[in-house]
């Protein structure tokens, strides 16, 4: 079994920056309901997107933010190929649909691209490309 969690430093830094200005506004303007709701929303985003976990086991790959939410589970039999790739700044962070498929990324530019049977491409951001590919190889080989 392979399990790896990557902390979303960029997301946490951005949410902290926004939250600090929201607190400053609350201090200067008083506890306005809209500001307090916005501060709560920022905290929820930081909580749900604080990191992304990738798990490979039982001939499945599962990834998602926070507690496995906002992700996906695939059977390895659905995957035609996979390879280590480097995302560009256009791929961004978080959940995205990009010019070359779906992107799930917590931080950084390294990723593993999965190509599915229907030619869908999914890029899973990771700071452990070698470990993820080795886990996929091991699961694929054990399934054969």
CSV table of C-alpha atoms in Angstrom, one decimal:
chain,number,residue,atom,x,y,z
A,1,UNK,CA,0.0,0.0,0.0
A,2,UNK,CA,1.2,3.5,-0.8
A,3,UNK,CA,-0.1,6.6,1.0
A,4,UNK,CA,1.3,10.1,0.7
A,5,UNK,CA,0.0,13.5,1.9
A,6,UNK,CA,1.3,16.7,0.5
A,7,UNK,CA,0.6,19.9,2.4
A,8,UNK,CA,-0.8,22.8,0.3
A,9,UNK,CA,1.5,25.5,1.4
A,10,UNK,CA,0.5,28.0,-1.3
A,11,UNK,CA,-3.2,27.6,-0.5
A,12,UNK,CA,-2.6,27.9,3.2
A,13,UNK,CA,-0.4,31.0,2.7
A,14,UNK,CA,-3.0,32.7,0.5
A,15,UNK,CA,-5.9,31.9,2.9
A,16,UNK,CA,-3.8,33.2,5.8
A,17,UNK,CA,-3.1,36.4,4.0
A,18,UNK,CA,-6.8,36.9,3.1
A,19,UNK,CA,-7.9,36.0,6.6
A,20,UNK,CA,-5.5,38.5,8.2
A,21,UNK,CA,-6.9,41.4,6.1
A,22,UNK,CA,-10.4,40.2,7.0
A,23,UNK,CA,-9.5,40.3,10.7
A,24,UNK,CA,-8.1,43.8,10.2
A,25,UNK,CA,-11.3,44.9,8.6
A,26,UNK,CA,-13.3,43.4,11.5
A,27,UNK,CA,-11.0,45.3,13.9
A,28,UNK,CA,-11.4,48.6,12.1
A,29,UNK,CA,-15.1,48.4,11.1
A,30,UNK,CA,-16.5,46.2,13.8
A,31,UNK,CA,-18.1,42.8,13.7
A,32,UNK,CA,-20.1,43.2,10.5
A,33,UNK,CA,-22.0,40.0,9.7
A,34,UNK,CA,-20.7,39.8,6.1
A,35,UNK,CA,-17.1,40.1,7.2
A,36,UNK,CA,-17.6,37.4,9.8
A,37,UNK,CA,-19.2,35.1,7.3
A,38,UNK,CA,-16.4,35.7,4.8
A,39,UNK,CA,-13.8,35.0,7.5
A,40,UNK,CA,-15.6,31.7,8.2
A,41,UNK,CA,-15.6,30.9,4.5
A,42,UNK,CA,-11.9,31.5,4.3
A,43,UNK,CA,-11.3,29.2,7.2
A,44,UNK,CA,-13.4,26.5,5.6
A,45,UNK,CA,-11.4,26.7,2.4
A,46,UNK,CA,-8.2,26.5,4.3
A,47,UNK,CA,-9.5,23.5,6.2
A,48,UNK,CA,-10.8,21.6,3.2
A,49,UNK,CA,-7.8,22.3,1.0
A,50,UNK,CA,-4.9,22.2,3.5
A,51,UNK,CA,-3.4,19.1,1.8
A,52,UNK,CA,-3.9,16.3,-0.7
A,53,UNK,CA,-3.5,12.6,-0.1
A,54,UNK,CA,-2.9,10.0,-2.7
A,55,UNK,CA,-3.4,6.3,-1.8
A,56,UNK,CA,-2.7,3.3,-4.0
A,57,UNK,CA,-4.0,-0.1,-2.8
A,58,UNK,CA,-6.3,-3.0,-3.7
A,59,UNK,CA,-5.7,-2.2,-7.5
A,60,UNK,CA,-7.2,1.3,-7.0
A,61,UNK,CA,-5.8,4.8,-6.9
A,62,UNK,CA,-7.6,7.3,-4.7
A,63,UNK,CA,-6.7,11.0,-4.2
A,64,UNK,CA,-8.4,13.9,-2.6
A,65,UNK,CA,-8.1,17.0,-0.5
A,66,UNK,CA,-8.7,17.1,3.3
A,67,UNK,CA,-10.4,13.8,4.1
A,68,UNK,CA,-10.4,12.4,0.6
A,69,UNK,CA,-13.1,14.8,-0.5
A,70,UNK,CA,-12.9,16.7,-3.7
A,71,UNK,CA,-11.0,13.8,-5.4
A,72,UNK,CA,-11.6,10.6,-7.2
A,73,UNK,CA,-11.1,6.8,-7.0
A,74,UNK,CA,-10.1,4.9,-10.0
A,75,UNK,CA,-9.5,1.2,-10.7
A,76,UNK,CA,-6.0,0.7,-12.1
A,77,UNK,CA,-7.6,-1.3,-14.9
A,78,UNK,CA,-9.1,2.0,-16.2
A,79,UNK,CA,-5.6,3.5,-16.6
A,80,UNK,CA,-3.9,2.9,-19.9
A,81,UNK,CA,-0.6,4.7,-19.1
A,82,UNK,CA,1.0,7.0,-16.6
A,83,UNK,CA,4.1,9.1,-16.5
A,84,UNK,CA,5.9,11.7,-14.5
A,85,UNK,CA,5.2,15.2,-15.8
A,86,UNK,CA,6.0,18.8,-14.9
A,87,UNK,CA,3.0,21.1,-14.7
A,88,UNK,CA,3.3,24.7,-15.9
A,89,UNK,CA,2.0,27.7,-14.1
A,90,UNK,CA,-1.1,27.5,-16.3
A,91,UNK,CA,-2.1,24.3,-14.5
A,92,UNK,CA,-2.3,26.1,-11.2
A,93,UNK,CA,-3.2,24.6,-7.9
A,94,UNK,CA,-6.4,23.1,-6.5
A,95,UNK,CA,-9.0,21.4,-8.7
A,96,UNK,CA,-8.9,22.5,-12.4
A,97,UNK,CA,-9.8,21.6,-15.9
A,98,UNK,CA,-6.8,22.6,-18.0
A,99,UNK,CA,-5.9,22.6,-21.6
A,100,UNK,CA,-4.8,19.0,-21.4
A,101,UNK,CA,-7.1,17.4,-18.9
A,102,UNK,CA,-8.0,17.5,-15.2
A,103,UNK,CA,-5.5,18.7,-12.6
A,104,UNK,CA,-5.5,18.0,-8.9
A,105,UNK,CA,-2.6,19.7,-7.3
A,106,UNK,CA,-1.8,20.9,-3.8
A,107,UNK,CA,1.6,22.5,-4.3
A,108,UNK,CA,4.5,22.7,-6.7
A,109,UNK,CA,4.9,21.6,-10.3
A,110,UNK,CA,5.6,17.9,-10.2
A,111,UNK,CA,2.8,15.5,-11.1
A,112,UNK,CA,1.9,12.1,-12.4
A,113,UNK,CA,-0.3,12.1,-15.5
A,114,UNK,CA,-2.8,9.3,-15.9
A,115,UNK,CA,-4.3,8.5,-19.3
A,116,UNK,CA,-7.6,6.6,-19.1
A,117,UNK,CA,-9.2,4.2,-21.6
A,118,UNK,CA,-11.4,7.0,-22.9
A,119,UNK,CA,-8.3,9.2,-23.5
A,120,UNK,CA,-9.1,11.4,-20.5
A,121,UNK,CA,-6.0,12.8,-18.9
A,122,UNK,CA,-5.7,13.4,-15.2
A,123,UNK,CA,-2.7,15.1,-13.5
A,124,UNK,CA,-2.2,14.3,-9.9
A,125,UNK,CA,0.2,16.7,-8.2
A,126,UNK,CA,2.8,15.2,-5.9
A,127,UNK,CA,6.2,15.8,-4.5
A,128,UNK,CA,6.9,12.1,-4.6
A,129,UNK,CA,6.7,11.2,-8.3
A,130,UNK,CA,9.1,8.3,-8.0
A,131,UNK,CA,7.2,6.7,-5.1
A,132,UNK,CA,3.8,7.1,-6.7
A,133,UNK,CA,5.0,5.6,-10.0
A,134,UNK,CA,6.7,2.7,-8.1
A,135,UNK,CA,3.4,2.0,-6.3
A,136,UNK,CA,1.4,2.1,-9.5
A,137,UNK,CA,4.0,-0.3,-11.1
A,138,UNK,CA,3.8,-2.6,-8.2
A,139,UNK,CA,0.0,-2.7,-8.1
A,140,UNK,CA,-0.2,-3.1,-11.9
A,141,UNK,CA,2.3,-6.0,-11.9
A,142,UNK,CA,0.6,-7.8,-9.0
A,143,UNK,CA,-2.8,-7.6,-10.9
A,144,UNK,CA,-1.4,-9.3,-13.9
